[in-house]
mmCIF file of C-alpha atoms in Angstrom:
data_model
loop_
_atom_site.group_PDB
_atom_site.id
_atom_site.type_symbol
_atom_site.label_atom_id
_atom_site.label_comp_id
_atom_site.label_asym_id
_atom_site.label_seq_id
_atom_site.Cartn_x
_atom_site.Cartn_y
_atom_site.Cartn_z
ATOM 1 C CA MET A 1 -200.654 -102.090 -64.126
ATOM 2 C CA PHE A 2 -203.219 -100.007 -65.571
ATOM 3 C CA ARG A 3 -201.408 -99.997 -68.929
ATOM 4 C CA ILE A 4 -200.899 -103.982 -68.714
ATOM 5 C CA THR A 5 -204.452 -104.412 -68.066
ATOM 6 C CA LEU A 6 -205.575 -102.084 -70.998
ATOM 7 C CA MET A 7 -203.051 -103.586 -73.256
ATOM 8 C CA SER A 8 -204.571 -107.295 -72.429
ATOM 9 C CA LEU A 9 -207.949 -105.785 -73.138
ATOM 10 C CA PHE A 10 -207.142 -104.671 -76.568
ATOM 11 C CA ILE A 11 -205.416 -107.859 -77.339
ATOM 12 C CA SER A 12 -208.627 -109.911 -76.359
ATOM 13 C CA ILE A 13 -210.668 -107.508 -78.378
ATOM 14 C CA TRP A 14 -208.454 -107.878 -81.379
ATOM 15 C CA ALA A 15 -208.410 -111.727 -81.044
ATOM 16 C CA SER A 16 -212.071 -111.931 -80.714
ATOM 17 C CA PHE A 17 -212.285 -109.684 -83.966
ATOM 18 C CA SER A 18 -209.980 -111.498 -85.759
ATOM 19 C CA HIS A 19 -211.877 -114.880 -85.070
ATOM 20 C CA ALA A 20 -215.153 -113.522 -86.275
ATOM 21 C CA GLN A 21 -213.513 -112.478 -89.169
ATOM 22 C CA GLN A 22 -212.949 -116.145 -89.922
ATOM 23 C CA ILE A 23 -216.719 -117.135 -89.425
ATOM 24 C CA TYR A 24 -218.156 -118.217 -93.039
ATOM 25 C CA MET A 25 -222.066 -117.577 -93.521
ATOM 26 C CA PRO A 26 -223.128 -119.656 -96.379
ATOM 27 C CA ASP A 27 -226.466 -118.851 -98.256
ATOM 28 C CA VAL A 28 -229.261 -121.219 -96.617
ATOM 29 C CA THR A 29 -231.176 -121.224 -99.676
ATOM 30 C CA GLN A 30 -228.419 -122.738 -101.709
ATOM 31 C CA GLU A 31 -229.342 -120.442 -104.402
ATOM 32 C CA LYS A 32 -225.992 -118.353 -104.425
ATOM 33 C CA PHE A 33 -222.955 -120.003 -105.721
ATOM 34 C CA GLU A 34 -220.128 -120.031 -103.005
ATOM 35 C CA THR A 35 -217.044 -119.961 -104.830
ATOM 36 C CA ARG A 36 -214.628 -117.023 -104.650
ATOM 37 C CA GLU A 37 -211.628 -115.723 -106.815
ATOM 38 C CA GLY A 38 -208.394 -116.730 -105.473
ATOM 39 C CA VAL A 39 -205.299 -118.839 -105.788
ATOM 40 C CA ILE A 40 -204.872 -122.346 -103.818
ATOM 41 C CA ASP A 41 -201.539 -122.745 -101.798
ATOM 42 C CA HIS A 42 -202.506 -126.153 -100.401
ATOM 43 C CA LEU A 43 -203.704 -129.557 -101.064
ATOM 44 C CA ILE A 44 -207.517 -130.275 -100.888
ATOM 45 C CA PRO A 45 -208.426 -133.244 -98.632
ATOM 46 C CA SER A 46 -209.480 -136.409 -100.371
ATOM 47 C CA PRO A 47 -210.324 -139.984 -99.620
ATOM 48 C CA PRO A 48 -207.281 -142.632 -99.491
ATOM 49 C CA ALA A 49 -207.404 -144.692 -102.405
ATOM 50 C CA ASN A 50 -205.161 -147.479 -101.108
ATOM 51 C CA ARG A 51 -205.480 -148.870 -97.901
ATOM 52 C CA GLN A 52 -204.118 -152.569 -98.801
ATOM 53 C CA ARG A 53 -200.879 -151.895 -97.242
ATOM 54 C CA TYR A 54 -198.414 -149.750 -95.613
ATOM 55 C CA TYR A 55 -196.282 -147.377 -97.282
ATOM 56 C CA ILE A 56 -194.176 -144.330 -97.133
ATOM 57 C CA ALA A 57 -195.671 -142.367 -100.107
ATOM 58 C CA GLU A 58 -197.669 -142.399 -102.826
ATOM 59 C CA PHE A 59 -198.296 -140.114 -105.776
ATOM 60 C CA SER A 60 -200.851 -140.682 -108.424
ATOM 61 C CA ALA A 61 -201.431 -138.647 -111.772
ATOM 62 C CA TYR A 62 -204.999 -139.095 -113.477
ATOM 63 C CA GLU A 63 -204.858 -137.354 -116.608
ATOM 64 C CA SER A 64 -207.808 -136.642 -118.936
ATOM 65 C CA PHE A 65 -206.578 -137.746 -122.316
ATOM 66 C CA ARG A 66 -203.522 -140.190 -121.999
ATOM 67 C CA HIS A 67 -202.646 -143.120 -119.491
ATOM 68 C CA SER A 68 -202.412 -142.219 -115.987
ATOM 69 C CA TRP A 69 -199.326 -143.186 -113.855
ATOM 70 C CA ALA A 70 -198.285 -143.563 -110.226
ATOM 71 C CA TRP A 71 -195.476 -144.246 -107.720
ATOM 72 C CA ARG A 72 -195.228 -146.024 -104.670
ATOM 73 C CA ILE A 73 -192.371 -145.886 -101.842
ATOM 74 C CA TYR A 74 -192.442 -148.662 -99.122
ATOM 75 C CA LYS A 75 -189.955 -150.337 -96.682
ATOM 76 C CA ASN A 76 -188.808 -153.983 -97.447
ATOM 77 C CA ASP A 77 -188.528 -155.471 -94.064
ATOM 78 C CA ASP A 78 -187.156 -158.584 -95.055
ATOM 79 C CA LYS A 79 -184.005 -156.616 -96.251
ATOM 80 C CA ASN A 80 -184.196 -153.558 -94.192
ATOM 81 C CA THR A 81 -184.074 -151.336 -97.318
ATOM 82 C CA TYR A 82 -186.688 -149.054 -99.255
ATOM 83 C CA LEU A 83 -188.038 -149.436 -102.645
ATOM 84 C CA ILE A 84 -189.942 -147.622 -105.189
ATOM 85 C CA LYS A 85 -192.393 -148.998 -107.398
ATOM 86 C CA SER A 86 -193.853 -147.228 -110.482
ATOM 87 C CA TRP A 87 -196.361 -148.050 -113.143
ATOM 88 C CA GLU A 88 -198.854 -146.918 -115.809
ATOM 89 C CA ILE A 89 -202.432 -146.832 -115.120
ATOM 90 C CA HIS A 90 -204.279 -148.194 -118.139
ATOM 91 C CA LYS A 91 -208.149 -147.713 -118.449
ATOM 92 C CA SER A 92 -210.492 -150.256 -120.103
ATOM 93 C CA GLU A 93 -212.510 -149.185 -123.040
ATOM 94 C CA ASP A 94 -215.478 -148.460 -121.173
ATOM 95 C CA ARG A 95 -213.446 -146.808 -118.481
ATOM 96 C CA LYS A 96 -214.967 -148.651 -115.743
ATOM 97 C CA SER A 97 -211.648 -150.404 -114.468
ATOM 98 C CA SER A 98 -208.161 -149.991 -114.844
ATOM 99 C CA THR A 99 -204.910 -152.111 -114.675
ATOM 100 C CA GLU A 100 -201.337 -151.395 -113.768
ATOM 101 C CA GLU A 101 -198.922 -152.122 -116.551
ATOM 102 C CA ASN A 102 -195.239 -151.554 -117.390
ATOM 103 C CA ILE A 103 -194.408 -152.030 -113.607
ATOM 104 C CA LEU A 104 -190.698 -151.179 -112.692
ATOM 105 C CA GLU A 105 -189.305 -151.625 -109.138
ATOM 106 C CA ARG A 106 -185.867 -150.360 -107.673
ATOM 107 C CA GLU A 107 -184.159 -149.421 -104.501
ATOM 108 C CA ILE A 108 -184.569 -145.925 -103.011
ATOM 109 C CA THR A 109 -182.041 -144.759 -100.545
ATOM 110 C CA GLU A 110 -183.095 -144.139 -96.874
ATOM 111 C CA GLY A 111 -182.305 -140.567 -97.038
ATOM 112 C CA LEU A 112 -184.571 -139.823 -99.973
ATOM 113 C CA ALA A 113 -187.560 -141.928 -98.649
ATOM 114 C CA GLN A 114 -187.409 -139.718 -95.481
ATOM 115 C CA LEU A 115 -187.417 -136.393 -97.442
ATOM 116 C CA ILE A 116 -190.231 -137.714 -99.304
ATOM 117 C CA TYR A 117 -192.152 -139.038 -96.253
ATOM 118 C CA LYS A 118 -191.585 -135.611 -94.577
ATOM 119 C CA ILE A 119 -192.912 -133.453 -97.358
ATOM 120 C CA TRP A 120 -195.779 -135.648 -98.314
ATOM 121 C CA ALA A 121 -197.045 -135.859 -94.530
ATOM 122 C CA ASN A 122 -196.677 -132.073 -93.916
ATOM 123 C CA SER A 123 -198.401 -131.299 -97.071
ATOM 124 C CA ILE A 124 -201.239 -133.309 -96.501
ATOM 125 C CA LEU A 125 -201.761 -132.735 -93.033
ATOM 126 C CA GLU A 126 -201.975 -129.056 -94.210
ATOM 127 C CA SER A 127 -204.741 -129.830 -96.725
ATOM 128 C CA LYS A 128 -207.931 -128.158 -96.215
ATOM 129 C CA TYR A 129 -211.247 -127.187 -98.205
ATOM 130 C CA THR A 130 -211.520 -123.868 -99.847
ATOM 131 C CA LEU A 131 -214.160 -121.664 -101.436
ATOM 132 C CA THR A 132 -211.804 -120.997 -104.364
ATOM 133 C CA SER A 133 -212.639 -123.151 -107.326
ATOM 134 C CA ALA A 134 -210.209 -126.201 -107.426
ATOM 135 C CA TRP A 135 -211.483 -128.137 -110.310
ATOM 136 C CA GLY A 136 -212.116 -127.802 -114.073
ATOM 137 C CA LEU A 137 -213.364 -130.366 -116.890
ATOM 138 C CA ASP A 138 -210.131 -131.326 -118.490
ATOM 139 C CA GLY A 139 -206.543 -131.558 -117.215
ATOM 140 C CA ALA A 140 -205.045 -133.861 -114.577
ATOM 141 C CA THR A 141 -205.943 -134.664 -110.971
ATOM 142 C CA TYR A 142 -202.760 -135.333 -108.846
ATOM 143 C CA ASN A 143 -203.288 -137.534 -105.528
ATOM 144 C CA PHE A 144 -200.735 -137.527 -102.752
ATOM 145 C CA SER A 145 -201.029 -140.005 -99.743
ATOM 146 C CA THR A 146 -199.176 -141.694 -96.903
ATOM 147 C CA TYR A 147 -199.529 -143.626 -93.694
ATOM 148 C CA LEU A 148 -198.729 -142.733 -90.309
ATOM 149 C CA ARG A 149 -198.483 -145.487 -87.670
ATOM 150 C CA ALA A 150 -201.651 -144.841 -85.161
ATOM 151 C CA VAL A 151 -203.161 -142.191 -87.682
ATOM 152 C CA GLY A 152 -203.801 -144.314 -90.770
ATOM 153 C CA TRP A 153 -203.833 -143.264 -94.226
ATOM 154 C CA ILE A 154 -204.169 -139.601 -95.165
ATOM 155 C CA SER A 155 -204.824 -138.049 -98.568
ATOM 156 C CA GLY A 156 -204.555 -134.678 -100.358
ATOM 157 C CA GLU A 157 -204.947 -133.746 -103.878
ATOM 158 C CA THR A 158 -204.768 -130.846 -106.498
ATOM 159 C CA TRP A 159 -206.053 -130.237 -109.962
ATOM 160 C CA SER A 160 -203.748 -128.968 -112.907
ATOM 161 C CA PRO A 161 -201.974 -126.313 -110.697
ATOM 162 C CA SER A 162 -200.281 -123.624 -112.652
ATOM 163 C CA GLU A 163 -199.399 -120.940 -110.142
ATOM 164 C CA GLU A 164 -195.786 -120.965 -108.708
ATOM 165 C CA LEU A 165 -196.871 -122.250 -105.411
ATOM 166 C CA PRO A 166 -196.653 -125.543 -103.382
ATOM 167 C CA PRO A 167 -199.243 -127.630 -105.481
ATOM 168 C CA LEU A 168 -197.405 -127.050 -108.524
ATOM 169 C CA TRP A 169 -193.904 -127.937 -106.824
ATOM 170 C CA LEU A 170 -195.495 -130.922 -105.359
ATOM 171 C CA VAL A 171 -196.693 -132.171 -108.828
ATOM 172 C CA ASP A 172 -193.076 -131.163 -110.206
ATOM 173 C CA LEU A 173 -191.420 -133.286 -107.461
ATOM 174 C CA GLY A 174 -194.034 -136.247 -108.097
ATOM 175 C CA ARG A 175 -193.197 -136.129 -111.982
ATOM 176 C CA THR A 176 -189.517 -135.751 -111.393
ATOM 177 C CA ILE A 177 -189.325 -138.952 -108.942
ATOM 178 C CA TYR A 178 -191.558 -141.066 -111.180
ATOM 179 C CA LYS A 179 -188.890 -140.012 -114.282
ATOM 180 C CA GLU A 180 -186.088 -140.778 -112.352
ATOM 181 C CA ALA A 181 -187.224 -143.868 -110.705
ATOM 182 C CA ARG A 182 -187.618 -145.342 -114.456
ATOM 183 C CA ALA A 183 -184.433 -143.934 -115.740
ATOM 184 C CA ASP A 184 -181.916 -146.355 -114.455
ATOM 185 C CA GLU A 185 -182.952 -149.582 -112.365
ATOM 186 C CA THR A 186 -179.144 -150.734 -111.534
ATOM 187 C CA SER A 187 -178.551 -148.368 -108.439
ATOM 188 C CA ALA A 188 -180.823 -146.886 -105.602
ATOM 189 C CA LEU A 189 -182.605 -144.020 -106.425
ATOM 190 C CA SER A 190 -181.093 -140.863 -104.473
ATOM 191 C CA GLU A 191 -181.619 -137.112 -104.101
ATOM 192 C CA THR A 192 -180.743 -135.291 -107.447
ATOM 193 C CA THR A 193 -180.201 -131.406 -107.790
ATOM 194 C CA LYS A 194 -183.805 -131.062 -108.976
ATOM 195 C CA ILE A 195 -185.201 -133.022 -106.207
ATOM 196 C CA LYS A 196 -183.369 -130.970 -103.590
ATOM 197 C CA GLU A 197 -184.450 -127.670 -105.159
ATOM 198 C CA LEU A 198 -187.922 -128.642 -105.204
ATOM 199 C CA ALA A 199 -187.765 -130.119 -101.770
ATOM 200 C CA GLU A 200 -186.427 -126.671 -100.389
ATOM 201 C CA LYS A 201 -188.872 -124.695 -102.003
ATOM 202 C CA ILE A 202 -191.966 -126.763 -100.575
ATOM 203 C CA SER A 203 -190.210 -126.900 -97.081
ATOM 204 C CA SER A 204 -189.327 -123.092 -96.799
ATOM 205 C CA TYR A 205 -192.932 -121.955 -98.245
ATOM 206 C CA LYS A 206 -194.846 -119.677 -95.977
ATOM 207 C CA PRO A 207 -198.397 -120.112 -96.125
ATOM 208 C CA LEU A 208 -200.882 -117.245 -97.497
ATOM 209 C CA LYS A 209 -202.915 -115.641 -95.049
ATOM 210 C CA SER A 210 -206.317 -116.541 -96.348
ATOM 211 C CA SER A 211 -209.344 -117.314 -94.060
ATOM 212 C CA LEU A 212 -211.243 -119.344 -96.378
#
């Protein structure tokens, strides 16, 4: 009985200490730079850009020195099928507005739509802010968003990932789906070997143990 009580006390003290280690104290004078060195293995929360309609998943690539591009997966309720729409994003000369151009649309299998929905939803739900610097001057910003019924639109993003971690794999997956979606419009887009490999890497990843 005494051993159990002592063990319970030890666990309580350890848990309290662990919790205390998670508390971050910013500089109230705001004179200190708060960024830290490190790597980011998750998305950063971002405001959803598209709230015009319900959709399964959306991916947008905003690149510095060339046209940006995007795709969106949604359900066609009239025919009970799933479609993927892909397009280029062209900025105006003054860069104050943009248009969707070279739009393509094709059917996507329910299995692939479900796979992407699962990966997007879980990756976005695991997004969080971090003290590790996540942005730069050039490069590209990649945005991931989805809609969850009764929850709403949720979104996360990453900037020019280079480490062999989920943000890079997610971008690779988004880019692969874009290329595949525009390669052949005659049949429904389905899982390819590369899509399966990237999906497995993302789904089996164990997050880094980092407080902030």
